[in-house]
Short mmCIF file of C-alpha atoms in Angstrom, two decimals:
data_model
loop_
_atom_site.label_atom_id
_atom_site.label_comp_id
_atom_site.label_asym_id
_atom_site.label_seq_id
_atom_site.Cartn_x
_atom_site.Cartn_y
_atom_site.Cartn_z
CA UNK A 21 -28.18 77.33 137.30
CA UNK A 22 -26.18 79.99 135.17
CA UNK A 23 -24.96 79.38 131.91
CA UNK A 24 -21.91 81.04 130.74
CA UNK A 25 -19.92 80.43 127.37
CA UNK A 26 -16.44 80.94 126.44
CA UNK A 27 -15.22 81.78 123.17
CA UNK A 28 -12.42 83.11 121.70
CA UNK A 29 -11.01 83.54 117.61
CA UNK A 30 -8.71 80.42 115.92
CA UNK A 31 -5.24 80.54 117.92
CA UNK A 32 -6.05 82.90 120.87
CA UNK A 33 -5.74 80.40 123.67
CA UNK A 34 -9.03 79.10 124.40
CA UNK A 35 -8.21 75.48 125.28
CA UNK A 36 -5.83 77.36 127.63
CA UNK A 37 -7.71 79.39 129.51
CA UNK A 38 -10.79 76.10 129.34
CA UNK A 39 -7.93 74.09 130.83
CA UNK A 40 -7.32 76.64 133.62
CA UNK A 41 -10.94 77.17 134.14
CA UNK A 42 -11.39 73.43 134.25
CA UNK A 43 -8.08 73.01 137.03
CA UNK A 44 -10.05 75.68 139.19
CA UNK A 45 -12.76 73.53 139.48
CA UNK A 46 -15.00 75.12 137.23
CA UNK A 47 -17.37 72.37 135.47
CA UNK A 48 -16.64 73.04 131.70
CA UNK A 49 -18.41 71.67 128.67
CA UNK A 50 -16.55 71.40 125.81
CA UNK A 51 -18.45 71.51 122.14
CA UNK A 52 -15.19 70.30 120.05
CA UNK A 53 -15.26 67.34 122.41
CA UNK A 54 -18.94 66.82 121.59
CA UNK A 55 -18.80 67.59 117.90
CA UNK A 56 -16.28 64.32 117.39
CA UNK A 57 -18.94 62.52 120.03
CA UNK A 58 -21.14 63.20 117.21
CA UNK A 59 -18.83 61.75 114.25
CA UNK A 60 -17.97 58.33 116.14
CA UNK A 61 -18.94 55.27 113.93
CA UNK A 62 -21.93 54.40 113.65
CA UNK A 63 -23.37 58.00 114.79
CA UNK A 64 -26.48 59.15 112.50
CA UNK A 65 -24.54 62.67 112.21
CA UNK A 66 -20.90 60.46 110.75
CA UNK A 67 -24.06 58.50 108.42
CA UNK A 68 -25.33 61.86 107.46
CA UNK A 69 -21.85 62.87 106.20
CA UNK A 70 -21.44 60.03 104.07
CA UNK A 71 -24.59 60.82 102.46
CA UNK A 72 -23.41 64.42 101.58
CA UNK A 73 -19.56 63.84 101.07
CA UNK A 74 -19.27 60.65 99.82
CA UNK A 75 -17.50 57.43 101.56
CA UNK A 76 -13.83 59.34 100.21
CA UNK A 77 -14.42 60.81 103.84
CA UNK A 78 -14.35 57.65 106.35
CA UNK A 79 -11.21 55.36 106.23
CA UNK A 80 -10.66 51.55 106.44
CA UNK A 81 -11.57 51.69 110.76
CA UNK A 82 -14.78 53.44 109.35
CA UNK A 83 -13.82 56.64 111.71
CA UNK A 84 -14.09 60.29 109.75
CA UNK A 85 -11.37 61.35 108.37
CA UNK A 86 -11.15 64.38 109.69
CA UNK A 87 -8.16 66.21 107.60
CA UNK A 88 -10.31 65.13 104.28
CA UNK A 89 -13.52 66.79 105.39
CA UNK A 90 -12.05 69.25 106.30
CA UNK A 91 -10.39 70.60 103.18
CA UNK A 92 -13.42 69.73 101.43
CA UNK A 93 -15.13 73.12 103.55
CA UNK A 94 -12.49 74.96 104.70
CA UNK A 95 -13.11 76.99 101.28
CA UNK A 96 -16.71 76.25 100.62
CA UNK A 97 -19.45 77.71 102.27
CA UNK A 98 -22.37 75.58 100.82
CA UNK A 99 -20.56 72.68 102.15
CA UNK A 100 -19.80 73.57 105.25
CA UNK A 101 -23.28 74.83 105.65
CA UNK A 102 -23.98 70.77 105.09
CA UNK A 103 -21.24 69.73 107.57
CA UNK A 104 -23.42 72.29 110.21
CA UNK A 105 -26.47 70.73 109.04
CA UNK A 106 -24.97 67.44 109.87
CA UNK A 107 -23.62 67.42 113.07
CA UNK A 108 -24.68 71.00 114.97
CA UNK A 109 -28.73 69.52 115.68
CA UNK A 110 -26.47 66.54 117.60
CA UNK A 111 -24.50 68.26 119.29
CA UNK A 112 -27.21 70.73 120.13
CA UNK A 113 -29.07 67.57 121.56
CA UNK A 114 -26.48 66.61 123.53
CA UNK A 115 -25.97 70.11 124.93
CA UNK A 116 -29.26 70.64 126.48
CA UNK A 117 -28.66 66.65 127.67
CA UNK A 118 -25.27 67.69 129.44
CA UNK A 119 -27.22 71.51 130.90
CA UNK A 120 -30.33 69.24 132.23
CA UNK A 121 -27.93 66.70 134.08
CA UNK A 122 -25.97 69.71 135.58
CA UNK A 123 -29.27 71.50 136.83
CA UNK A 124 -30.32 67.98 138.30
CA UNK A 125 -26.92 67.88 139.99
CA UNK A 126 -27.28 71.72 141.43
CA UNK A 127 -24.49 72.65 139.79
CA UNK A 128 -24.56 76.27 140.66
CA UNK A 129 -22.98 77.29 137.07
CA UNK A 130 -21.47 75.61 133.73
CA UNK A 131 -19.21 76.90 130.92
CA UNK A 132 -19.89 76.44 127.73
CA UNK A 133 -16.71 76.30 125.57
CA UNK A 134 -17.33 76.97 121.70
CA UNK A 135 -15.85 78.25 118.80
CA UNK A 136 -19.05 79.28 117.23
CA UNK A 137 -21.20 81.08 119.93
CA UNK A 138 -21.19 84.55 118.65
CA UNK A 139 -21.58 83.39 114.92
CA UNK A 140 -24.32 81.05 115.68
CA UNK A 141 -25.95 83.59 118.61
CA UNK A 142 -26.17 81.57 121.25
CA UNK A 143 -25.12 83.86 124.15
CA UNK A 144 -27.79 85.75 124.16
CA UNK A 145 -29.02 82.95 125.82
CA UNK A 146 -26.26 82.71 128.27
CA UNK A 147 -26.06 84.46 131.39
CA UNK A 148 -22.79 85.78 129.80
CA UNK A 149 -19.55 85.61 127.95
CA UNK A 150 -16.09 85.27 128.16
CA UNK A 151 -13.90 85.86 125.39
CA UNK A 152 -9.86 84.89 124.74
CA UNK A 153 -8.26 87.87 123.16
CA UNK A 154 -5.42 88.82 121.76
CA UNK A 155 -3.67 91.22 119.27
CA UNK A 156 -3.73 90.36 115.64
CA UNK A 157 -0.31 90.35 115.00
CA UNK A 158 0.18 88.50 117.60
CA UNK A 159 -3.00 85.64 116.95
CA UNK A 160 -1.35 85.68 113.65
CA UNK A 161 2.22 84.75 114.82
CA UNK A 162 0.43 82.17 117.21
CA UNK A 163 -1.44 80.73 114.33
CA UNK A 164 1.60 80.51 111.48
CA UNK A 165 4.06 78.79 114.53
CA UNK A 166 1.62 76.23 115.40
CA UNK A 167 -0.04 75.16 112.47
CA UNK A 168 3.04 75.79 110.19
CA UNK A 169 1.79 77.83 107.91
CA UNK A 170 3.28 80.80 105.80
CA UNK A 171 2.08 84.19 106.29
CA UNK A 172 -0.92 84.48 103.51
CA UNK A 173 -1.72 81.15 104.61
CA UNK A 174 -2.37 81.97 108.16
CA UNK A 175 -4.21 85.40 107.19
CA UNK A 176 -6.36 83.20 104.74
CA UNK A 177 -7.78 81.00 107.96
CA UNK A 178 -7.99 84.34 110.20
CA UNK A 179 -10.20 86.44 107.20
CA UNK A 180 -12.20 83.05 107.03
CA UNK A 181 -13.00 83.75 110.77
CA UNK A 182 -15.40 86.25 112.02
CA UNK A 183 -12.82 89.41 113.42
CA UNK A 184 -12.16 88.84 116.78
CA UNK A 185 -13.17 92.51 117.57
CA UNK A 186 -16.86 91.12 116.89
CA UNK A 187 -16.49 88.75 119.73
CA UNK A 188 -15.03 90.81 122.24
CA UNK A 189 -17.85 93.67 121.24
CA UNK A 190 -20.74 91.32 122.89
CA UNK A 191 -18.25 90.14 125.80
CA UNK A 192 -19.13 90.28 129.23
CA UNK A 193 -15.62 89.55 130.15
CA UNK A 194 -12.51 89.62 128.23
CA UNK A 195 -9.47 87.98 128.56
CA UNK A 196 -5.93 89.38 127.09
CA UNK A 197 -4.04 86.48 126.72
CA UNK A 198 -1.00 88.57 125.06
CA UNK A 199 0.99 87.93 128.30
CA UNK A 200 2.26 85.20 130.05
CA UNK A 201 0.82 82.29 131.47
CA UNK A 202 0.82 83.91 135.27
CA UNK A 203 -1.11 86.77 133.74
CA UNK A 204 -3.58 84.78 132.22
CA UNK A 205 -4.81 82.52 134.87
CA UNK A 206 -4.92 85.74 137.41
CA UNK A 207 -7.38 86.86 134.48
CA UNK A 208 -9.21 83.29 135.02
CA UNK A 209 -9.25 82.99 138.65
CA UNK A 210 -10.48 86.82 138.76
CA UNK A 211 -13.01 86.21 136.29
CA UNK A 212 -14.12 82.46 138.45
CA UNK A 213 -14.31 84.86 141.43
CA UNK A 214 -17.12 87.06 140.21
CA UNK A 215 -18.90 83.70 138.65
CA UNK A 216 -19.05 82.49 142.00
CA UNK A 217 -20.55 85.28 143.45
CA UNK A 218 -23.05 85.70 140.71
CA UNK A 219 -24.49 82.20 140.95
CA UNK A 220 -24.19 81.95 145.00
#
């Protein structure tokens, strides 16, 4: 079975493009969808957090409070290296869980969706990589209009990000998603094409 990931940088279009992967039939795993797997109650990873941030970050239902924790890291690196430390052995577990159940299936490929692949370098274990693109100017219009932020706070969350031109440097395929929707799923469908033939 081949193992592909898809990344892309914060407001490029990623769920997009997983969404249209996922409508062509295309058997996607997604790690944001694990990582709050991860954080339900009662979870050692959510028990773990506790222990580093304090109960401050669970509310009265005893779910994470997600907005809390959240500003808490967003501008410190030791303690988001303790979030990682947390949660990412988890949801690493439950990766190779999800990739041994589709081999046993004979699933002939999988897609791996993640933020994180090319910082935490995990495709050079994939059989390659698709990354969501798009011009800065644009990713930063994208990001201000649907997170409301002002300008400097927008280009605060982008310069916390690795540059997308990193990503797209170790890509196997690339996806502009500067166009419209039409455009972009031609991209995916082209792109599912060759992954077919690949793993046939």
């Amino acid at each position: 079975m081949k193992w592909y990931g898809l990344t892309g940088g914060i407001a490029t279009g990623k769920s997009t493009v997983s969404r249209m992967l996922a409508d062509e039939n295309a058997h996607v795993v997604d790690a944001d969808l694990l990582a709050r797997e991860v954080v339900e109650p009662g979870q050692p990873a959510l028990v773990a957090l506790v222990e580093a941030f304090g109960p401050s970050i669970v509310g009265d239902d005893g779910r994470l409070l997600r907005e809390k924790l959240g500003a808490i890291v967003f501008q410190d690196p030791a303690a988001r290296h303790l979030l990682e430390r947390a949660t990412h052995p988890h949801i690493g577990a439950r990766t190779s869980a999800l990739l041994q159940k589709a081999r046993e299936d004979g699933l002939p490929f999988l897609i791996y969706d993640a933020a994180l692949i090319v910082e935490k370098m995990l495709y050079p274990a994939m059989d390659g990589l698709i990354v969501v693109s798009l011009p800065f100017d644009l990713q930063l219009a994208r990001l201000m209009a649907r997170d409301g932020l002002n300008e400097s706070q927008a280009q605060a969350r982008l310069d916390a990000q690795l540059p997308l031109a990193e990503k797209v440097a170790v890509a196997d395929w690339v996806i502009d998603n500067s166009g419209g929707l039409d455009e972009t799923r031609a991209q995916v469908t082209e792109i599912l094409r060759q992954l077919r033939s690949r793993s046939s």
